[in-house]
Short mmCIF file of C-alpha atoms and ligand atoms in Angstrom, two decimals:
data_model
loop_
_atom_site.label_atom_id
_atom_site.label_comp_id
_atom_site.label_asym_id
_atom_site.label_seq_id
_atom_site.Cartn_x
_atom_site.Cartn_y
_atom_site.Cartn_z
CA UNK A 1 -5.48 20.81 20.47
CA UNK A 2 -8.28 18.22 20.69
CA UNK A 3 -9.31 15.66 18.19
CA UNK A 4 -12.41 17.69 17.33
CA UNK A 5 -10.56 21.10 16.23
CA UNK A 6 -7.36 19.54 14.29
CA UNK A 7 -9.04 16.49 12.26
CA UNK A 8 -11.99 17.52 10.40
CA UNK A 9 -10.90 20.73 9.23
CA UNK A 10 -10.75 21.99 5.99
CA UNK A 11 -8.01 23.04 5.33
CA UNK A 12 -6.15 26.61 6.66
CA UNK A 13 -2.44 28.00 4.57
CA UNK A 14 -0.85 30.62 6.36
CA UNK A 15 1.96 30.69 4.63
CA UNK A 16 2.50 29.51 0.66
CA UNK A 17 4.23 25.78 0.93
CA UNK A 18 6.66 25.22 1.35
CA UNK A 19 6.65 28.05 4.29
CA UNK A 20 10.18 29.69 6.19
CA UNK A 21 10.08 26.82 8.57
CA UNK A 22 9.64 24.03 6.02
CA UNK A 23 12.51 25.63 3.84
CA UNK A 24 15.13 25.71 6.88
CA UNK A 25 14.39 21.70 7.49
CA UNK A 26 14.96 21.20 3.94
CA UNK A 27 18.33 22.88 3.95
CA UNK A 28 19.11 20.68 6.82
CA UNK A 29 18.26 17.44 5.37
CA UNK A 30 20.28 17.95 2.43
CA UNK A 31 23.15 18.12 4.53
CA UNK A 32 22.36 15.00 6.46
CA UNK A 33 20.64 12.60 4.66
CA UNK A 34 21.14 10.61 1.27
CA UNK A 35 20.90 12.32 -1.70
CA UNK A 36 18.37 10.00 -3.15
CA UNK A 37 15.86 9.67 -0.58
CA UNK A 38 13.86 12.87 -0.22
CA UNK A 39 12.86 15.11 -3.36
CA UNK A 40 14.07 18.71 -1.92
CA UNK A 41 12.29 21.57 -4.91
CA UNK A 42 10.98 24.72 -4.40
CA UNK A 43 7.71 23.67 -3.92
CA UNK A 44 8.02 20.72 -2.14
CA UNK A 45 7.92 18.93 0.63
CA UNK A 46 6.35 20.50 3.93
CA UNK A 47 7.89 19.00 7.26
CA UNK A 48 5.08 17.65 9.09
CA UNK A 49 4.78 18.38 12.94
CA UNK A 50 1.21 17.04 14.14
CA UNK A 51 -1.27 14.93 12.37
CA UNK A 52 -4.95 13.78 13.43
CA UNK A 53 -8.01 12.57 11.97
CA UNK A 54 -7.55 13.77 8.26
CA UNK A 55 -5.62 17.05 8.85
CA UNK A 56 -1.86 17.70 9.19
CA UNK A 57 -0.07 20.52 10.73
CA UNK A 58 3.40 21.65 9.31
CA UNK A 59 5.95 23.18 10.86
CA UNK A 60 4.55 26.38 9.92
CA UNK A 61 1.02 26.11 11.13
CA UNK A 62 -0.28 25.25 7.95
CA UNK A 63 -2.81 22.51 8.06
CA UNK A 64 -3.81 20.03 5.14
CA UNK A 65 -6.64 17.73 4.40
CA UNK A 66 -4.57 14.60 3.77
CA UNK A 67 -5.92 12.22 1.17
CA UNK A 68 -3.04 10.11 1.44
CA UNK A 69 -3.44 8.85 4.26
CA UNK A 70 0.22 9.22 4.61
CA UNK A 71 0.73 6.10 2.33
CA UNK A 72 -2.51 4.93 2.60
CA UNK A 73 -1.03 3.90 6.89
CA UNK A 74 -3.73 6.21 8.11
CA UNK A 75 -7.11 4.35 7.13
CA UNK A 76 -8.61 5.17 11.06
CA UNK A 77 -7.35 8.60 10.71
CA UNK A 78 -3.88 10.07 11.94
CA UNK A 79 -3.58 9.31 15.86
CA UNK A 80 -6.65 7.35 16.48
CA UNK A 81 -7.14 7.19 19.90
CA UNK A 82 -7.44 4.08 20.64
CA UNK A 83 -4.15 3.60 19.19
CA UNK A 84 -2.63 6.43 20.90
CA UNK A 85 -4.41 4.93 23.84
CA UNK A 86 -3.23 1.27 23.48
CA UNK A 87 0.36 3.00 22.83
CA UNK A 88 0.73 4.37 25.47
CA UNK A 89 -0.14 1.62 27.99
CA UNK A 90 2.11 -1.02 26.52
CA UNK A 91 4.79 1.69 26.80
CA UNK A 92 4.40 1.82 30.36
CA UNK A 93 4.89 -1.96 30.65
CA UNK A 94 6.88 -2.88 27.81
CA UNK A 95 8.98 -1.70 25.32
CA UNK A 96 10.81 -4.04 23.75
CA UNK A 97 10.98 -7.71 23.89
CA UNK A 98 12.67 -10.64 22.16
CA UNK A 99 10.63 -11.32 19.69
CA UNK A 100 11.86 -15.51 18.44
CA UNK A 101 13.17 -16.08 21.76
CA UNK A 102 11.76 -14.66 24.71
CA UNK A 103 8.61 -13.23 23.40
CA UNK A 104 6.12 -10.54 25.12
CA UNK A 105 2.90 -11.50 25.74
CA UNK A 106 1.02 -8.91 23.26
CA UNK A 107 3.00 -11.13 20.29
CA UNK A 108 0.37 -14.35 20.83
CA UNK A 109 -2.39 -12.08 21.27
CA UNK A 110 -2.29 -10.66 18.16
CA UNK A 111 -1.54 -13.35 16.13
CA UNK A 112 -4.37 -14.89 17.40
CA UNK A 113 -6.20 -12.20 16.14
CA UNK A 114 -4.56 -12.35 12.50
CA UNK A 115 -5.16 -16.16 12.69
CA UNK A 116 -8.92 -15.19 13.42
CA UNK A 117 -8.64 -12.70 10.78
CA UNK A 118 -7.50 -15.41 8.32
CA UNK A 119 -9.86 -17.11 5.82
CA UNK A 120 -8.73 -20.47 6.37
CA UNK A 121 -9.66 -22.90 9.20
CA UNK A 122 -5.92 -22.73 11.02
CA UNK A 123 -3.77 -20.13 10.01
CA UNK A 124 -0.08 -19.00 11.09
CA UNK A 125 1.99 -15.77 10.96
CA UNK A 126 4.96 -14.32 10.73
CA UNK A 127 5.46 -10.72 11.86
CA UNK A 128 7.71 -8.39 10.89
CA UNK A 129 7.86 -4.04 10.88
CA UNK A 130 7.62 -3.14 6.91
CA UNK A 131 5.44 -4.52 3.66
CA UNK A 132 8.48 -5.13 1.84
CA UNK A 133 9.58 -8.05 5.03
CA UNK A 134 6.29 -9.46 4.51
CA UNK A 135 6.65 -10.00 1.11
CA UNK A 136 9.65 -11.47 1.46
CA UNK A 137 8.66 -14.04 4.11
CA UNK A 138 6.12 -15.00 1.73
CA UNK A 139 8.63 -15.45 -1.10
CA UNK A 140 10.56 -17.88 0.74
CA UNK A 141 7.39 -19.66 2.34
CA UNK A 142 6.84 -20.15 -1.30
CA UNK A 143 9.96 -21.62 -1.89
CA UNK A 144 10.12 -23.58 1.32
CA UNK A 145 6.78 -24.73 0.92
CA UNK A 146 6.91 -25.78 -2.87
CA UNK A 147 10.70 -26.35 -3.73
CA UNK A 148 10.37 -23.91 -6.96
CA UNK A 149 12.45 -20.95 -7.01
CA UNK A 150 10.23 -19.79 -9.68
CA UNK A 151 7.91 -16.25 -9.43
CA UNK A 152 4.94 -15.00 -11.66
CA UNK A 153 4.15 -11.18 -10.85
CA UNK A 154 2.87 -8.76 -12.72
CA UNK A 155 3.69 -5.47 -14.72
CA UNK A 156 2.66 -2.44 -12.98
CA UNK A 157 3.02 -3.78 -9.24
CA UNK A 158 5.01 -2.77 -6.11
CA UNK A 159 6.05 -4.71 -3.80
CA UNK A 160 8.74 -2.83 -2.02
CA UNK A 161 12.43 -2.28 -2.45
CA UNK A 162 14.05 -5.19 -0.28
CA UNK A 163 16.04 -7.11 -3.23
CA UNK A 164 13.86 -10.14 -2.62
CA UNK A 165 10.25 -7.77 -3.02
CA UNK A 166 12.30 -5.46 -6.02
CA UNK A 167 13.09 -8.69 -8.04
CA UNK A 168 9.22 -9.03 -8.01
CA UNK A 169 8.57 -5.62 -8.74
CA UNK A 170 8.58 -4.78 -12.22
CA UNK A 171 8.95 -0.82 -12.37
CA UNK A 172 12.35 -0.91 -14.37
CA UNK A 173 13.21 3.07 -12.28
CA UNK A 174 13.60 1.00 -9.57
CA UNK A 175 15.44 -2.72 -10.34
CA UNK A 176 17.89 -0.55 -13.08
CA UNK A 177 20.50 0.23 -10.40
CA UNK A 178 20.56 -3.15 -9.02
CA UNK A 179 19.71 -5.66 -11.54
CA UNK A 180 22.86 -7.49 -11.34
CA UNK A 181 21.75 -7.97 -7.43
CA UNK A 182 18.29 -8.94 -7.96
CA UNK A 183 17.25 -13.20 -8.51
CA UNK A 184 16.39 -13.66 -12.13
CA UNK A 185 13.64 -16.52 -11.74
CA UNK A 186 10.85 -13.97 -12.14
CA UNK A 187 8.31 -13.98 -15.17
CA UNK A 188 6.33 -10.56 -15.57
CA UNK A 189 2.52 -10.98 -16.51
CA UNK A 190 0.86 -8.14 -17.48
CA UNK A 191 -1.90 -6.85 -15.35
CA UNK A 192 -4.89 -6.36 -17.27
CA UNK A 193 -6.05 -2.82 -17.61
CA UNK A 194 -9.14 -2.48 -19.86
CA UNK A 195 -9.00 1.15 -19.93
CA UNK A 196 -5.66 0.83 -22.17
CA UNK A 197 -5.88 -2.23 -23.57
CA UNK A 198 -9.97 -3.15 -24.73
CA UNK A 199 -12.28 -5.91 -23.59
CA UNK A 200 -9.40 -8.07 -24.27
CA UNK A 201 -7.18 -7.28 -21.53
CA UNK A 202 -8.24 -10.14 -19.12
CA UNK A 203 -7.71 -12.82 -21.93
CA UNK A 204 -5.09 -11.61 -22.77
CA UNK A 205 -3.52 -11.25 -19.40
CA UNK A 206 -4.60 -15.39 -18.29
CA UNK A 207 -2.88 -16.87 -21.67
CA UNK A 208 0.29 -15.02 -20.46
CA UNK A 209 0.07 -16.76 -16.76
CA UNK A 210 -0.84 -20.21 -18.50
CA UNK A 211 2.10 -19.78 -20.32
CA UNK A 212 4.20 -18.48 -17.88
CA UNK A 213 2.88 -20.76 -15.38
CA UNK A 214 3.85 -24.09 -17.55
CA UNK A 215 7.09 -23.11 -18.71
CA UNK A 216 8.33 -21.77 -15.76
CA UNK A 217 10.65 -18.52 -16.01
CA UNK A 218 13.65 -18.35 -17.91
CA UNK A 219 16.70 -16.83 -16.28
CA UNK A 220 19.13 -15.45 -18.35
CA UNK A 221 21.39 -18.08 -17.77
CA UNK A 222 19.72 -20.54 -19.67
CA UNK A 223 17.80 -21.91 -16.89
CA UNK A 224 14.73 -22.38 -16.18
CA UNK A 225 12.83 -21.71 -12.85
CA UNK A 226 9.70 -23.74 -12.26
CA UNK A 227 7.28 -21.04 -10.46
CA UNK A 228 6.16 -21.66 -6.66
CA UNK A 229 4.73 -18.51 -5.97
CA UNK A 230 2.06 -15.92 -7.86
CA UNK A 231 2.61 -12.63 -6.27
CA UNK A 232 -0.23 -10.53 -6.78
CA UNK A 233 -2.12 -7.25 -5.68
CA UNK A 234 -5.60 -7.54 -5.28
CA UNK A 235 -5.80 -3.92 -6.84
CA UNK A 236 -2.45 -2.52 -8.10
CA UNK A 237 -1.82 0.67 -5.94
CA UNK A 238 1.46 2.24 -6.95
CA UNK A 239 0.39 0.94 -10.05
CA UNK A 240 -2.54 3.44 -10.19
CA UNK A 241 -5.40 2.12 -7.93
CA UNK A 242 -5.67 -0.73 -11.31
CA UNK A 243 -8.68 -2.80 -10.50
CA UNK A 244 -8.46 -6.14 -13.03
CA UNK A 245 -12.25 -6.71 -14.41
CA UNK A 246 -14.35 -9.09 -12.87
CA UNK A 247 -13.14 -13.00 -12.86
CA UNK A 248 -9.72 -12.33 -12.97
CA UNK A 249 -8.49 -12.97 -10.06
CA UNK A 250 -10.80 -16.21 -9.34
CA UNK A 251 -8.72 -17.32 -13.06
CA UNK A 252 -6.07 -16.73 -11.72
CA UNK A 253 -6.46 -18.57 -8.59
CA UNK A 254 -7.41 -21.67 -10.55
CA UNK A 255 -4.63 -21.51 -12.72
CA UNK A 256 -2.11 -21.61 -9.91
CA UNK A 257 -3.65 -24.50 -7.97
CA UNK A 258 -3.99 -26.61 -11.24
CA UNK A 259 -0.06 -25.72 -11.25
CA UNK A 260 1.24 -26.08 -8.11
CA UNK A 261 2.09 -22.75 -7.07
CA UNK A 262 0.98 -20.63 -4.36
CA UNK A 263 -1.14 -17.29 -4.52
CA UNK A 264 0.72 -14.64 -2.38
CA UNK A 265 -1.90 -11.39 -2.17
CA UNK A 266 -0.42 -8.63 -1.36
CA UNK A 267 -2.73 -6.82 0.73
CA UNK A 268 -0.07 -4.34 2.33
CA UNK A 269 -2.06 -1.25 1.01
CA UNK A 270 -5.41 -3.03 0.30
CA UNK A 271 -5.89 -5.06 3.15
CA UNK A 272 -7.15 -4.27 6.85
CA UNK A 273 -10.42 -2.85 5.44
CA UNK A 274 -9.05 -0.55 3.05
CA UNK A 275 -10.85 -1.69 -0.16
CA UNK A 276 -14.37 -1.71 1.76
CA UNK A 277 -13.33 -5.75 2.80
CA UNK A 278 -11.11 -6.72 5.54
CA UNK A 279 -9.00 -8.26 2.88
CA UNK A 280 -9.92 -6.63 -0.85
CA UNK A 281 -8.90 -10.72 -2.07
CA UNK A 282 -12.50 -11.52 -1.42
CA UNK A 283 -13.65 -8.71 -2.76
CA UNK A 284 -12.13 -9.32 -6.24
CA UNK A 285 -12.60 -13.28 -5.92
CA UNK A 286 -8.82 -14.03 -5.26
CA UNK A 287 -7.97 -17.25 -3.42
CA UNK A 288 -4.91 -16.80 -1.66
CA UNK A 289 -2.75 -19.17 -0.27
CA UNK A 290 -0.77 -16.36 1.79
CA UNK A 291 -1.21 -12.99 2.52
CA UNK A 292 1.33 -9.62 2.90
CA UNK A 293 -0.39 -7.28 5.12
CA UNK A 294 1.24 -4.35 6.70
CA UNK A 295 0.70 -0.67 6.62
CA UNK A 296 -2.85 -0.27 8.08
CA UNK A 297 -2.35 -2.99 10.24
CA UNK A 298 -0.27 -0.75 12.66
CA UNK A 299 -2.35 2.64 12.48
CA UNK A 300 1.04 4.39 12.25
CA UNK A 301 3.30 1.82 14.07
CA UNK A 302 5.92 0.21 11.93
CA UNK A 303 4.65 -3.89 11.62
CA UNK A 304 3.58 -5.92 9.00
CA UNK A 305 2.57 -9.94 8.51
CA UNK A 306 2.81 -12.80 6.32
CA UNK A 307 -0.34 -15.01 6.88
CA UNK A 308 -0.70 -18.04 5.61
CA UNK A 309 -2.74 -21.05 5.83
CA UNK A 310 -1.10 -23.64 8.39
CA UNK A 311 -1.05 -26.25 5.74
CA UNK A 312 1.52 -24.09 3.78
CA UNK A 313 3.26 -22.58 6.60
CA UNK A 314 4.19 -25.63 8.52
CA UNK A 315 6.54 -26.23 5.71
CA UNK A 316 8.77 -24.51 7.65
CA UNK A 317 11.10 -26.58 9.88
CA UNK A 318 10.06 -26.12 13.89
CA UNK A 319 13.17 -23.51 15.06
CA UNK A 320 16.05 -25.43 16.67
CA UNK A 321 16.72 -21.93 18.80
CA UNK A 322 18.33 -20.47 15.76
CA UNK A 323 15.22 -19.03 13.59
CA UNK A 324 15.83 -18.86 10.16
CA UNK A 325 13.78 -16.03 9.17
CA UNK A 326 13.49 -13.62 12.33
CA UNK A 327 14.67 -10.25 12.59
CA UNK A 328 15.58 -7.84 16.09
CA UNK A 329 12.12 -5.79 16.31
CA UNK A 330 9.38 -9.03 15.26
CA UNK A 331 6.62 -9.16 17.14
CA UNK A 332 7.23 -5.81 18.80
CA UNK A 333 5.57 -4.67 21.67
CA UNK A 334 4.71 -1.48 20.90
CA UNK A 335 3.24 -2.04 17.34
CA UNK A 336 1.45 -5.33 18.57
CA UNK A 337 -0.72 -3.16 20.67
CA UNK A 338 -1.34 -0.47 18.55
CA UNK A 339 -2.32 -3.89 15.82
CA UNK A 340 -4.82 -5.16 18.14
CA UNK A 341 -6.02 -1.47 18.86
CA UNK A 342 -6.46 -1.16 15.13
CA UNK A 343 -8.30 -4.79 14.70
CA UNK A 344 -10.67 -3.47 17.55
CA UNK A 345 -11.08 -0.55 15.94
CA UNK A 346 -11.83 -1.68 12.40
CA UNK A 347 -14.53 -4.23 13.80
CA UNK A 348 -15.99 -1.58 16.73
CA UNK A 349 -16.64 1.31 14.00
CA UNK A 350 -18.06 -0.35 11.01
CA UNK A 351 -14.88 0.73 8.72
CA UNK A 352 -15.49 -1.55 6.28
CA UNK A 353 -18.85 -0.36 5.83
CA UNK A 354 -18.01 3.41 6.03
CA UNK A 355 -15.04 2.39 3.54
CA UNK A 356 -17.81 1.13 1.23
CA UNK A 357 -19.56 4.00 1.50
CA UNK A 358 -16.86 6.66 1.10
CA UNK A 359 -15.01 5.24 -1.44
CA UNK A 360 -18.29 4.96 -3.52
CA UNK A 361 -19.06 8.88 -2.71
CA UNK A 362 -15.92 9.94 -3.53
CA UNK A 363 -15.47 7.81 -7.03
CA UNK A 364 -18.89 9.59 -7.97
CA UNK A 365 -18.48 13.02 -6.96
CA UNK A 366 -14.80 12.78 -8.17
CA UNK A 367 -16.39 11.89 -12.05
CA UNK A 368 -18.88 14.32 -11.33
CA UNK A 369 -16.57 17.08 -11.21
CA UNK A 370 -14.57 16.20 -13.89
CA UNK A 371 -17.08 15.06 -16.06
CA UNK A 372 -15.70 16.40 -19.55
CA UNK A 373 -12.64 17.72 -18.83
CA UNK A 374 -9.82 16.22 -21.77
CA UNK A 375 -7.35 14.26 -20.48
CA UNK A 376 -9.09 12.04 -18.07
CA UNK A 377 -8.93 8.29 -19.09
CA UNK A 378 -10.38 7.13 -15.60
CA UNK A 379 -11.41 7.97 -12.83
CA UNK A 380 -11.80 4.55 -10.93
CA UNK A 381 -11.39 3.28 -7.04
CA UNK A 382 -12.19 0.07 -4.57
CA UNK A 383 -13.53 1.38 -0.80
CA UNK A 384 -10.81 3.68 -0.30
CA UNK A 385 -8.21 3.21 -3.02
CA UNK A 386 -8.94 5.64 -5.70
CA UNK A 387 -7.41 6.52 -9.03
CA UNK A 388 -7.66 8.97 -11.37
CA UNK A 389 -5.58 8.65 -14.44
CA UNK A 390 -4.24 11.08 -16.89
CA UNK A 391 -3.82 10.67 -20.54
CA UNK A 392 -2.53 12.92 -23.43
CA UNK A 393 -5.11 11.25 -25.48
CA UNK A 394 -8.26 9.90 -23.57
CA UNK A 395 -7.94 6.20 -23.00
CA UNK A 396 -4.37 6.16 -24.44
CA UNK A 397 -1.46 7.99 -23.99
CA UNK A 398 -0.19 8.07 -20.20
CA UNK A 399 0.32 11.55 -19.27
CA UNK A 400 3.60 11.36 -18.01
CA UNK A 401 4.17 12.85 -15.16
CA UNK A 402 0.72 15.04 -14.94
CA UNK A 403 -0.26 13.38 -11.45
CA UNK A 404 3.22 15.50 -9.43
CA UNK A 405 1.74 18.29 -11.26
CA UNK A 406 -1.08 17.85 -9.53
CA UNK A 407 -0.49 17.06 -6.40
CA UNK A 408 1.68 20.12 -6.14
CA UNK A 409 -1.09 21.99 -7.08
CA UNK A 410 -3.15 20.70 -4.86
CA UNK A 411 -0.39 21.02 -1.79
CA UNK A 412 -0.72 24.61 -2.22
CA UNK A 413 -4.32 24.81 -1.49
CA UNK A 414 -3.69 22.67 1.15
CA UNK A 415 -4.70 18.93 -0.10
CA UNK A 416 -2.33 16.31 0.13
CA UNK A 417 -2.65 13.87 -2.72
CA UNK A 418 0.47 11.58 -4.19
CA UNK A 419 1.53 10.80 -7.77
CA UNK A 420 1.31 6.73 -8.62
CA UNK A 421 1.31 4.58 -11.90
CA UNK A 422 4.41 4.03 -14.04
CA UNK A 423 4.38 6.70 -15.81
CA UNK A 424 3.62 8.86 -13.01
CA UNK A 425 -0.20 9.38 -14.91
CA UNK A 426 -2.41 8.40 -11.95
CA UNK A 427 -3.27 10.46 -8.65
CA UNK A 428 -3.92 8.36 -6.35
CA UNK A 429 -6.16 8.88 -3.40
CA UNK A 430 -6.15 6.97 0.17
CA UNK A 431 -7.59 8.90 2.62
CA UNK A 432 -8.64 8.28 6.18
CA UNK A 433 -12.27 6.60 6.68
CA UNK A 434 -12.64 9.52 8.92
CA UNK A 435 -12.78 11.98 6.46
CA UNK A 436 -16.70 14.15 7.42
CA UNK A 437 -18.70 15.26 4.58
CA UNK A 438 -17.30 18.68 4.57
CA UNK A 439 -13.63 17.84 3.86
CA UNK A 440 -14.70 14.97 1.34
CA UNK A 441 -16.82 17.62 -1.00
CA UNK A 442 -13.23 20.50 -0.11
CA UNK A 443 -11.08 17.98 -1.16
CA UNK A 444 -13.06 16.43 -4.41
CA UNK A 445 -13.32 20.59 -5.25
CA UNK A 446 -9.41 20.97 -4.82
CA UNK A 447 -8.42 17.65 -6.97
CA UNK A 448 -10.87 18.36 -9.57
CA UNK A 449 -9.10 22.14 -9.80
CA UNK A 450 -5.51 20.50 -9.63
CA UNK A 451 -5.66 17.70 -12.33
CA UNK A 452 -7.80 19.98 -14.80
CA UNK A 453 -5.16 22.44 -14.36
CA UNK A 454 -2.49 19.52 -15.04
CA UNK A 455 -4.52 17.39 -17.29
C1 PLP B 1 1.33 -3.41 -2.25
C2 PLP B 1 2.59 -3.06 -1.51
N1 PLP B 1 3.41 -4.03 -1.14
C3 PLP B 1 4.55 -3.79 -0.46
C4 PLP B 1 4.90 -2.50 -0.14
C5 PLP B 1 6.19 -2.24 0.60
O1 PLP B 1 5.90 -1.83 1.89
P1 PLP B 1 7.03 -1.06 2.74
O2 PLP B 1 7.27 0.24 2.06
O3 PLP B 1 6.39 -0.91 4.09
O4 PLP B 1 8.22 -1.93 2.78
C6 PLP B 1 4.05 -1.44 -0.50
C7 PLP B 1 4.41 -0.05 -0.18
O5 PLP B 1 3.93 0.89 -0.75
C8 PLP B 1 2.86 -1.72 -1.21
O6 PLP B 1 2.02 -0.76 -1.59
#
């Protein structure tokens, strides 16, 4: 079917999801994969088949408007064609290459392109295929770069489930199981959230990173670790879409040069043009010293970066034919081409424009609809990261767990929309930038139904 019919449709449920066809994959996958890895209910998940534009097809014919942009990967739409395109042609020369030794040729091209990309004079890069990689490349840039094992992060972010990115994530769900695995050196600031905590929420938030920032963190050995590196989001997504008020991040920036540490921004769901910027850091005034990208970056291809500027990165040691932070698939082929397709893309068809404008239409036609309804405590986005958060008590209580309600509500009319914040409170929306009027007024009708229903 062409890119016209399946990709701006609203969408069309044959069959109540999860259908026959969707039910028999999920018995199979029980069988075969780890327990923990996909939620199997009775109303959830659908097994995807086809995906363009904003609409997925499931296995049984059911198609969805997908705000998620399938974790927020899809920002030029599922299957952009110039990605499809770009693809396919590197397939037909090259595969696979050897990344740190032999490289292909597509690997300098598009690192030129991320050095371009950068905002400092001379930048350099390290690829890799996931956000949580890039993350930790940065980490030990940090550490290479400044000596100090040390890391300030903040409550409320994600930065992936490696043990080097989990140690810096604070969500306690997901470090429980492995704390005796994860490095200890790590100093959790809060990220300021007005909405809960008053006007005082930034102040409050900066005294906590001078301290943390002079003392250093303790481990609970005694030690102390001085910190190197301030990991940060620009805007906290699995957090739930938390934008920090205005002068913030610039704070922060100047707190961490004054201390000698380095400003990691982790732009793996923000960055690429996401937030209505290429990088959302200069949208909220942060200076970073490196930056995580990933997601976006491949319009569906697994690879992901750690920029930096060259006067931090060339604190790495030149490789003496044994790199000591590569890995098999870096710098491959395939997802350097469908990278540069994406750059192109980005750049050719305005998207940080049409991010700009989206996001905006959908933040105000999204309060619109739910304009009085109890429970809401915000409904709040940058470009093309939107939250909407639940409370039991406006402004207060997190609704725990009201955003899966939600989004399952939502799944059976057809809209796919995923669950975020620690307490599960916030559903979070990052569609496509392709999204036509049409499915963004069907989808703000659907969300509005599901989370007053859940609220
Ligand atoms: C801000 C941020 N950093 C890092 C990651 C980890 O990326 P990945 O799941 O590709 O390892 C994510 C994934 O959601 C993310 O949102």
């Amino acid at each position: 079917m062409s890119r016209t019919t399946l990709g701006q449709r609203l969408p069309e449920i044959r069959v109540p999801p999860p259908g026959p066809a969707s039910r028999a994959l999920a018995r199979r996958l029980q069988e075969v994969e780890s327990r923990n890895v996909t939620q199997i209910t009775a109303t959830w998940p659908v097994f995807w088949e086809e995906a363009r534009g904003a609409n997925v097809r499931d296995a049984d014919g059911n198609v969805y408007l997908d705000l998620t942009g399938a974790f927020g990967v899809a920002l030029l739409g599922h299957a952009h064609p110039a990605v499809v395109e770009a693809v396919r042609a590197q397939a037909e020369r090259l595969v696979h290459g050897m990344g740190d030794v032999h490289p292909p040729s597509v690997k300098v091209e598009l690192l030129e392109r991320l050095a371009a990309f950068a905002p400092w004079d001379h930048a350099r890069a390290v690829l890799s295929s996931t956000g949580s990689e890039a993350v930790e490349t940065a980490l030990k840039t940090a550490l290479v770069a400044t000596g100090r094992p040390g890391i300030l992060a903040f409550e409320g972010g994600y930065h992936g489930l490696t043990l080097g990115a989990l140690a810096a994530t604070a969500r306690g769900r997901f470090r429980d199981p492995f704390v005796s695995r994860l490095y200890r050196g790590v100093a959790f600031a809060p990220f300021p959230d007005p909405v809960r905590d008053g006007a005082e929420a930034s102040g409050r938030a900066l005294a906590r990173v001078e301290e943390i920032l002079a003392r250093g963190a303790p481990a609970p050995d005694g030690s102390v670790h001085p910190i190197g590196a301030v990991l940060v989001e620009p805007v906290q997504g699995r957090g739930g879409g938390r934008v920090a008020p205005d002068g913030f991040m610039g704070r922060l920036s100047e707190l961490a040069v004054d201390a000698g540490a380095l400003v990691i921004a982790d732009e793996v769901l923000t960055g690429v043009g996401r937030c209505a910027a290429l990088l959302a850091s200069t949208r909220v005034g942060l200076r970073p010293d490196l930056i995580c990208l990933g997601k976006a970056l491949g319009g569906g291809l697994p690879v992901s970066a750690c920029v930096g500027a060259a006067r931090v990165m060339d604190a790495w040691p030149e490789s003496d034919g044994e790199a000591l932070h590569t890995s098999t698939f870096l710098g491959h082929p395939l997802a350097c081409a469908a990278a540069l397709a994406v750059l192109d893309a980005v750049e050719a068809e305005g998207v940080v424009g049409r991010a700009r404008r989206l996001g905006d239409r959908l933040v105000t036609e999204l309060r619109r609809a739910l304009r009085g309804v109890e429970g809401i405590a915000d409904v709040r986005g940058l470009g093309l990261l939107v939250g909407i958060e639940l409370a039991r008590e406006p402004g207060l209580d997190p609704s725990t767990g009201a955003a899966a309600r939600a989004a399952r509500a939502a799944l059976a009319e057809g809209v796919l929309v995923l669950p975020s914040g620690d307490h599960g409170h916030v559903l979070e929306l990052t569609p496509p930038v392709d999204l036509t009027e049409a499915q963004l007024a069907h989808g703000v009708e659907v969300v509005a139904r599901a989370v007053r229903g859940a609220a």
